[in-house]
């Protein structure tokens, strides 16, 4: 991947730009930012404008992230505010397989140096399959500021998301990665991503502070609780590795506590303490997948053809349906249970109405025009969606407001 450019897709989320593409400015600004600030590592393959609509956003994003010809980076701009039509975070979040809160923090921290109104944005970032997805504000200025805040870090993130070996990526340590990303100068100075605006503050060029004395040459301080005059000149605490620190955190953290809760909107944010299994199969009955007529078809025999009396009607809602006898048919709707004895369903397109009841409201006789219907044709079998006892939600899954877990638990 380092030998070729990273592929980028830009999604403009705007009702206004969808109606009149000439009103969009963010797409061109972001494309220019990749070209001028991206170190010749990025190629914008596609820019699409969609409405402020969850399904439209998800459809385009999934198209770019699913399959072999995936985009390395998907950038959205727009729809991250607080108005009723701002739905980009809600559309993107359920698509993410991994969250990238660090990128979100980096963008917000940079924007907060410019304006306190940065807290009014709701960015999300993460990985879907092998693609990195980042949502940016709708304003061209804000979108560019947020992108530049993390742009130099994105090649590393995209290579990891695409499956490159982490050991190879991290060979040489953090300093090498910072140099490769253009974040560390030849003399070891760290150049953190910055918005590039001068607002009259001095960070001494963001140089890393270095002590000019050795630890052994400094007097040992007293109890650090005694104030700044007796303050330790070096941390009295032992340096820990990340693994050691995590082990300490886990060993000193309270264990999660299992509780029982009613399935309602207040369950959002909880984590499942055990697997959730289906109490019944879905569907729980043999169901039709089309509107048409339930019939009886014998194995290895032609399906019935001709004019038949319509004896009953089966709707998707539960109801009492009598058994079907040979020589009869029953009108059936999509999703409705098959009458007892029926083996197949003839699509309504393969039939002709021949007579009505006296009040004209129901079918009396229908002619079936084909004898090519097979046994079990147009049938959804019991448990074809979910089998009884199958795990539908796994232990440790979080119950979100947008991922469908509440609806699944309620059903």
Tab-separated table of C-alpha atoms in Angstrom, residues 50-378:
chain	number	residue	atom	x	y	z
A	50	UNK	CA	-26.734	12.908	-0.822
A	51	UNK	CA	-29.676	14.285	1.133
A	52	UNK	CA	-29.757	14.543	4.930
A	53	UNK	CA	-31.197	11.040	5.036
A	54	UNK	CA	-29.933	8.113	7.122
A	55	UNK	CA	-30.514	5.448	4.463
A	56	UNK	CA	-28.925	7.513	1.679
A	57	UNK	CA	-25.846	8.144	3.829
A	58	UNK	CA	-25.560	4.477	4.824
A	59	UNK	CA	-26.095	3.239	1.268
A	60	UNK	CA	-23.210	5.244	-0.208
A	61	UNK	CA	-20.907	4.631	2.759
A	62	UNK	CA	-21.492	0.867	2.674
A	63	UNK	CA	-20.901	0.802	-1.071
A	64	UNK	CA	-17.442	2.317	-0.507
A	65	UNK	CA	-16.536	0.085	2.445
A	66	UNK	CA	-17.914	-3.315	1.458
A	67	UNK	CA	-16.296	-5.495	-1.178
A	68	UNK	CA	-12.839	-5.892	-2.675
A	69	UNK	CA	-12.594	-2.445	-4.340
A	70	UNK	CA	-13.008	-0.610	-1.045
A	71	UNK	CA	-11.935	2.958	-0.286
A	72	UNK	CA	-9.128	3.396	2.232
A	73	UNK	CA	-10.741	6.538	3.618
A	74	UNK	CA	-14.350	7.737	3.532
A	75	UNK	CA	-14.879	11.379	4.515
A	76	UNK	CA	-18.338	12.807	5.111
A	77	UNK	CA	-19.017	16.509	5.475
A	78	UNK	CA	-22.269	17.903	6.852
A	79	UNK	CA	-25.038	16.753	9.161
A	80	UNK	CA	-23.036	16.731	12.429
A	81	UNK	CA	-24.888	19.555	14.207
A	82	UNK	CA	-27.908	19.648	16.498
A	83	UNK	CA	-30.777	20.469	14.123
A	84	UNK	CA	-33.515	17.906	13.536
A	85	UNK	CA	-32.178	17.046	10.081
A	86	UNK	CA	-28.546	16.499	11.216
A	87	UNK	CA	-28.352	12.706	11.119
A	88	UNK	CA	-24.861	11.862	9.843
A	89	UNK	CA	-23.519	10.546	13.208
A	90	UNK	CA	-26.663	8.446	13.656
A	91	UNK	CA	-26.231	7.037	10.127
A	92	UNK	CA	-22.514	6.277	10.413
A	93	UNK	CA	-22.265	4.965	13.993
A	94	UNK	CA	-24.185	1.685	13.405
A	95	UNK	CA	-21.947	0.936	10.407
A	96	UNK	CA	-18.702	1.074	12.393
A	97	UNK	CA	-17.044	-2.169	13.459
A	98	UNK	CA	-14.444	-0.271	15.511
A	99	UNK	CA	-14.646	3.195	17.052
A	100	UNK	CA	-11.767	5.700	16.711
A	101	UNK	CA	-12.356	8.110	19.600
A	102	UNK	CA	-8.744	9.314	19.438
A	103	UNK	CA	-9.279	10.842	15.997
A	104	UNK	CA	-12.469	12.503	17.231
A	105	UNK	CA	-10.621	13.939	20.230
A	106	UNK	CA	-7.819	15.210	18.012
A	107	UNK	CA	-10.239	17.035	15.704
A	108	UNK	CA	-12.215	18.572	18.561
A	109	UNK	CA	-9.084	19.657	20.433
A	110	UNK	CA	-7.762	21.435	17.357
A	111	UNK	CA	-11.101	23.118	16.648
A	112	UNK	CA	-11.398	24.271	20.262
A	113	UNK	CA	-8.179	26.253	19.841
A	114	UNK	CA	-10.020	28.268	17.201
A	115	UNK	CA	-13.568	28.572	18.561
A	116	UNK	CA	-15.485	27.357	21.622
A	117	UNK	CA	-18.340	26.530	19.245
A	118	UNK	CA	-16.380	23.422	18.257
A	119	UNK	CA	-18.227	21.642	21.065
A	120	UNK	CA	-21.401	22.022	19.004
A	121	UNK	CA	-20.150	19.446	16.489
A	122	UNK	CA	-20.814	15.713	16.892
A	123	UNK	CA	-18.088	13.946	14.909
A	124	UNK	CA	-17.664	10.185	14.830
A	125	UNK	CA	-14.837	8.107	13.380
A	126	UNK	CA	-14.039	4.447	13.072
A	127	UNK	CA	-13.401	1.441	10.864
A	128	UNK	CA	-15.817	-0.566	8.760
A	129	UNK	CA	-14.223	-3.686	7.284
A	130	UNK	CA	-10.959	-2.281	5.847
A	131	UNK	CA	-12.051	1.351	5.445
A	132	UNK	CA	-11.561	4.273	7.806
A	133	UNK	CA	-14.590	6.590	8.092
A	134	UNK	CA	-14.472	10.146	9.479
A	135	UNK	CA	-17.332	12.656	9.695
A	136	UNK	CA	-16.509	16.352	9.311
A	137	UNK	CA	-18.564	19.551	9.778
A	138	UNK	CA	-20.503	20.938	6.845
A	139	UNK	CA	-18.745	24.301	6.635
A	140	UNK	CA	-15.737	24.246	4.254
A	141	UNK	CA	-13.562	26.035	6.832
A	142	UNK	CA	-14.491	23.667	9.679
A	143	UNK	CA	-14.191	20.597	7.459
A	144	UNK	CA	-10.677	21.563	6.366
A	145	UNK	CA	-9.543	22.405	9.922
A	146	UNK	CA	-10.748	19.046	11.211
A	147	UNK	CA	-9.183	17.116	8.338
A	148	UNK	CA	-5.787	18.830	8.694
A	149	UNK	CA	-5.818	18.100	12.436
A	150	UNK	CA	-5.439	14.359	11.732
A	151	UNK	CA	-4.365	14.125	8.082
A	152	UNK	CA	-0.715	13.209	8.750
A	153	UNK	CA	-1.817	10.365	11.022
A	154	UNK	CA	-4.301	8.875	8.578
A	155	UNK	CA	-1.885	6.889	6.345
A	156	UNK	CA	-0.832	4.859	9.403
A	157	UNK	CA	-4.475	4.350	10.407
A	158	UNK	CA	-5.503	3.334	6.888
A	159	UNK	CA	-2.663	0.818	6.623
A	160	UNK	CA	-3.715	-0.755	9.924
A	161	UNK	CA	-7.369	-0.847	8.871
A	162	UNK	CA	-6.408	-2.502	5.584
A	163	UNK	CA	-4.677	-5.300	7.475
A	164	UNK	CA	-0.978	-4.432	7.279
A	165	UNK	CA	1.101	-6.208	9.932
A	166	UNK	CA	1.211	-4.040	13.069
A	167	UNK	CA	4.652	-5.315	14.042
A	168	UNK	CA	6.062	-4.086	10.730
A	169	UNK	CA	4.259	-0.757	11.044
A	170	UNK	CA	5.593	-0.148	14.549
A	171	UNK	CA	9.151	-1.327	13.871
A	172	UNK	CA	11.538	1.420	14.946
A	173	UNK	CA	9.269	2.783	17.661
A	174	UNK	CA	7.157	5.893	18.036
A	175	UNK	CA	9.882	8.318	16.993
A	176	UNK	CA	10.283	6.602	13.614
A	177	UNK	CA	6.508	6.611	13.077
A	178	UNK	CA	6.418	10.331	13.879
A	179	UNK	CA	9.255	11.014	11.439
A	180	UNK	CA	7.568	8.937	8.720
A	181	UNK	CA	4.342	10.882	9.269
A	182	UNK	CA	6.162	14.210	9.077
A	183	UNK	CA	5.474	14.939	12.737
A	184	UNK	CA	9.108	14.903	13.927
A	185	UNK	CA	11.899	17.009	12.503
A	186	UNK	CA	15.469	15.967	11.773
A	187	UNK	CA	16.591	17.201	15.215
A	188	UNK	CA	13.906	15.286	17.084
A	189	UNK	CA	11.447	18.171	17.440
A	190	UNK	CA	7.825	17.027	17.442
A	191	UNK	CA	5.552	19.001	15.137
A	192	UNK	CA	2.079	18.169	16.309
A	193	UNK	CA	-0.800	18.639	13.851
A	194	UNK	CA	-1.834	22.281	14.082
A	195	UNK	CA	-4.533	24.328	12.453
A	196	UNK	CA	-2.024	26.740	10.980
A	197	UNK	CA	-3.563	29.969	12.332
A	198	UNK	CA	-1.706	32.522	14.419
A	199	UNK	CA	-3.704	33.650	17.411
A	200	UNK	CA	-0.882	35.259	19.392
A	201	UNK	CA	0.282	32.476	21.637
A	202	UNK	CA	3.803	31.075	21.865
A	203	UNK	CA	4.528	27.381	22.183
A	204	UNK	CA	8.272	27.759	21.430
A	205	UNK	CA	7.620	25.977	18.137
A	206	UNK	CA	6.150	23.058	20.085
A	207	UNK	CA	9.599	21.723	20.994
A	208	UNK	CA	9.778	18.883	23.502
A	209	UNK	CA	11.262	20.191	26.801
A	210	UNK	CA	14.537	18.533	27.781
A	211	UNK	CA	16.342	18.618	31.130
A	212	UNK	CA	19.980	19.740	31.071
A	213	UNK	CA	20.982	17.920	34.264
A	214	UNK	CA	21.226	14.271	35.147
A	215	UNK	CA	18.972	12.604	37.694
A	216	UNK	CA	21.895	11.631	39.910
A	217	UNK	CA	23.067	15.281	40.116
A	218	UNK	CA	19.791	16.554	41.540
A	219	UNK	CA	19.137	16.686	45.303
A	220	UNK	CA	16.502	14.219	46.463
A	221	UNK	CA	13.392	16.034	47.570
A	222	UNK	CA	11.300	15.303	50.630
A	223	UNK	CA	7.660	14.270	50.931
A	224	UNK	CA	5.850	15.654	47.911
A	225	UNK	CA	2.861	16.540	50.171
A	226	UNK	CA	4.896	19.337	51.775
A	227	UNK	CA	4.420	21.876	48.984
A	228	UNK	CA	6.421	23.290	46.067
A	229	UNK	CA	9.515	24.217	48.102
A	230	UNK	CA	10.063	20.560	48.920
A	231	UNK	CA	8.654	19.220	45.677
A	232	UNK	CA	10.166	16.203	44.006
A	233	UNK	CA	12.200	17.173	40.965
A	234	UNK	CA	11.429	13.819	39.404
A	235	UNK	CA	8.416	11.589	39.786
A	236	UNK	CA	8.775	9.350	42.849
A	237	UNK	CA	6.606	6.749	41.180
A	238	UNK	CA	7.947	3.755	39.318
A	239	UNK	CA	7.640	3.837	35.547
A	240	UNK	CA	5.222	1.166	34.330
A	241	UNK	CA	4.802	-0.422	30.919
A	242	UNK	CA	1.398	-0.249	29.237
A	243	UNK	CA	0.742	-3.923	29.978
A	244	UNK	CA	1.683	-3.459	33.650
A	245	UNK	CA	-0.505	-0.360	33.894
A	246	UNK	CA	-3.477	-2.172	32.362
A	247	UNK	CA	-2.995	-5.086	34.747
A	248	UNK	CA	-2.990	-2.672	37.703
A	249	UNK	CA	-6.141	-0.973	36.439
A	250	UNK	CA	-7.954	-4.279	35.975
A	251	UNK	CA	-6.866	-5.659	39.339
A	252	UNK	CA	-8.085	-2.522	41.134
A	253	UNK	CA	-11.298	-2.012	39.182
A	254	UNK	CA	-14.573	-3.335	40.592
A	255	UNK	CA	-16.088	-6.256	38.742
A	256	UNK	CA	-19.208	-5.532	36.703
A	257	UNK	CA	-22.457	-6.187	38.549
A	258	UNK	CA	-25.322	-8.037	36.898
A	259	UNK	CA	-28.769	-6.456	37.228
A	260	UNK	CA	-32.204	-7.144	35.782
A	261	UNK	CA	-33.819	-4.337	33.809
A	262	UNK	CA	-37.067	-3.855	31.934
A	263	UNK	CA	-36.605	-3.681	28.160
A	264	UNK	CA	-37.282	-0.027	27.361
A	265	UNK	CA	-35.397	3.063	26.194
A	266	UNK	CA	-33.686	3.352	29.601
A	267	UNK	CA	-31.694	0.227	28.726
A	268	UNK	CA	-29.506	2.197	26.295
A	269	UNK	CA	-25.840	2.102	27.331
A	270	UNK	CA	-26.080	-1.122	29.330
A	271	UNK	CA	-23.914	-4.127	28.427
A	272	UNK	CA	-25.353	-7.636	28.231
A	273	UNK	CA	-24.222	-9.931	31.042
A	274	UNK	CA	-25.095	-13.091	29.112
A	275	UNK	CA	-26.014	-14.285	25.639
A	276	UNK	CA	-29.594	-13.667	24.536
A	277	UNK	CA	-31.157	-16.646	22.773
A	278	UNK	CA	-34.330	-16.797	20.708
A	279	UNK	CA	-37.299	-18.230	22.621
A	280	UNK	CA	-38.961	-19.217	19.363
A	281	UNK	CA	-38.104	-19.584	15.706
A	282	UNK	CA	-38.551	-16.706	13.251
A	283	UNK	CA	-40.750	-17.190	11.402
A	284	UNK	CA	-42.594	-19.469	13.786
A	285	UNK	CA	-44.651	-20.895	10.925
A	286	UNK	CA	-44.240	-21.685	7.242
A	287	UNK	CA	-44.944	-18.365	5.549
A	288	UNK	CA	-45.520	-17.088	2.039
A	289	UNK	CA	-42.921	-14.815	0.473
A	290	UNK	CA	-45.357	-13.439	-2.142
A	291	UNK	CA	-48.950	-12.364	-2.550
A	292	UNK	CA	-50.840	-15.184	-4.259
A	293	UNK	CA	-52.649	-18.442	-3.609
A	294	UNK	CA	-51.732	-21.386	-1.385
A	295	UNK	CA	-52.032	-24.697	-3.225
A	296	UNK	CA	-51.272	-28.382	-2.766
A	297	UNK	CA	-48.507	-29.687	-5.048
A	298	UNK	CA	-47.540	-33.340	-5.054
A	299	UNK	CA	-43.885	-34.379	-5.216
A	300	UNK	CA	-42.707	-34.993	-8.798
A	301	UNK	CA	-46.156	-34.063	-10.206
A	302	UNK	CA	-47.304	-31.033	-12.211
A	303	UNK	CA	-48.870	-28.306	-10.110
A	304	UNK	CA	-52.632	-27.838	-10.379
A	305	UNK	CA	-53.731	-25.757	-13.371
A	306	UNK	CA	-57.242	-24.559	-14.083
A	307	UNK	CA	-60.112	-22.862	-12.240
A	308	UNK	CA	-60.354	-23.352	-8.445
A	309	UNK	CA	-62.663	-22.122	-5.678
A	310	UNK	CA	-61.046	-19.725	-3.177
A	311	UNK	CA	-61.929	-21.198	0.218
A	312	UNK	CA	-60.162	-18.862	2.672
A	313	UNK	CA	-57.889	-15.850	3.061
A	314	UNK	CA	-54.628	-15.861	5.055
A	315	UNK	CA	-53.244	-12.466	6.110
A	316	UNK	CA	-49.921	-11.686	7.771
A	317	UNK	CA	-51.754	-11.070	11.057
A	318	UNK	CA	-52.598	-14.142	13.161
A	319	UNK	CA	-55.996	-15.739	12.645
A	320	UNK	CA	-57.832	-19.043	12.412
A	321	UNK	CA	-57.288	-20.679	9.032
A	322	UNK	CA	-58.952	-23.933	8.132
A	323	UNK	CA	-57.050	-26.787	6.469
A	324	UNK	CA	-56.724	-26.769	2.681
A	325	UNK	CA	-58.252	-29.682	0.781
A	326	UNK	CA	-57.212	-31.026	-2.595
A	327	UNK	CA	-58.865	-29.060	-5.391
A	328	UNK	CA	-59.033	-25.872	-3.297
A	329	UNK	CA	-56.853	-22.779	-3.079
A	330	UNK	CA	-56.528	-20.059	-0.415
A	331	UNK	CA	-55.657	-16.422	-1.028
A	332	UNK	CA	-52.543	-15.521	0.945
A	333	UNK	CA	-50.535	-12.342	1.522
A	334	UNK	CA	-46.776	-11.910	1.900
A	335	UNK	CA	-45.625	-13.098	5.329
A	336	UNK	CA	-48.871	-14.901	6.124
A	337	UNK	CA	-48.911	-18.485	7.470
A	338	UNK	CA	-49.722	-21.315	5.099
A	339	UNK	CA	-52.997	-23.114	5.685
A	340	UNK	CA	-52.602	-26.635	7.013
A	341	UNK	CA	-51.974	-29.006	4.095
A	342	UNK	CA	-50.729	-26.372	1.639
A	343	UNK	CA	-47.296	-27.006	0.135
A	344	UNK	CA	-46.643	-24.074	-2.219
A	345	UNK	CA	-47.789	-20.602	-3.243
A	346	UNK	CA	-48.674	-19.458	-6.761
A	347	UNK	CA	-47.825	-15.803	-7.405
A	348	UNK	CA	-50.845	-13.617	-8.115
A	349	UNK	CA	-49.192	-12.695	-11.433
A	350	UNK	CA	-49.726	-16.319	-12.580
A	351	UNK	CA	-53.499	-16.199	-12.007
A	352	UNK	CA	-56.678	-14.632	-13.422
A	353	UNK	CA	-59.837	-13.744	-11.471
A	354	UNK	CA	-62.802	-15.636	-12.922
A	355	UNK	CA	-65.710	-14.790	-10.579
A	356	UNK	CA	-66.541	-12.748	-7.461
A	357	UNK	CA	-68.839	-13.285	-4.492
A	358	UNK	CA	-72.371	-11.839	-4.716
A	359	UNK	CA	-71.373	-8.649	-2.828
A	360	UNK	CA	-68.399	-8.214	-5.186
A	361	UNK	CA	-65.913	-7.884	-2.325
A	362	UNK	CA	-64.185	-11.261	-2.453
A	363	UNK	CA	-62.884	-13.731	-5.007
A	364	UNK	CA	-64.995	-16.825	-5.636
A	365	UNK	CA	-63.015	-18.529	-8.376
A	366	UNK	CA	-59.484	-17.989	-9.671
A	367	UNK	CA	-57.766	-19.584	-12.638
A	368	UNK	CA	-54.145	-20.729	-12.220
A	369	UNK	CA	-52.341	-20.280	-15.544
A	370	UNK	CA	-49.264	-22.465	-14.959
A	371	UNK	CA	-48.479	-26.035	-13.963
A	372	UNK	CA	-44.778	-25.327	-13.299
A	373	UNK	CA	-45.056	-24.603	-9.559
A	374	UNK	CA	-42.782	-26.835	-7.483
A	375	UNK	CA	-43.366	-28.196	-4.005
A	376	UNK	CA	-42.242	-25.663	-1.351
A	377	UNK	CA	-42.010	-22.873	-3.941
A	378	UNK	CA	-42.399	-19.325	-2.600
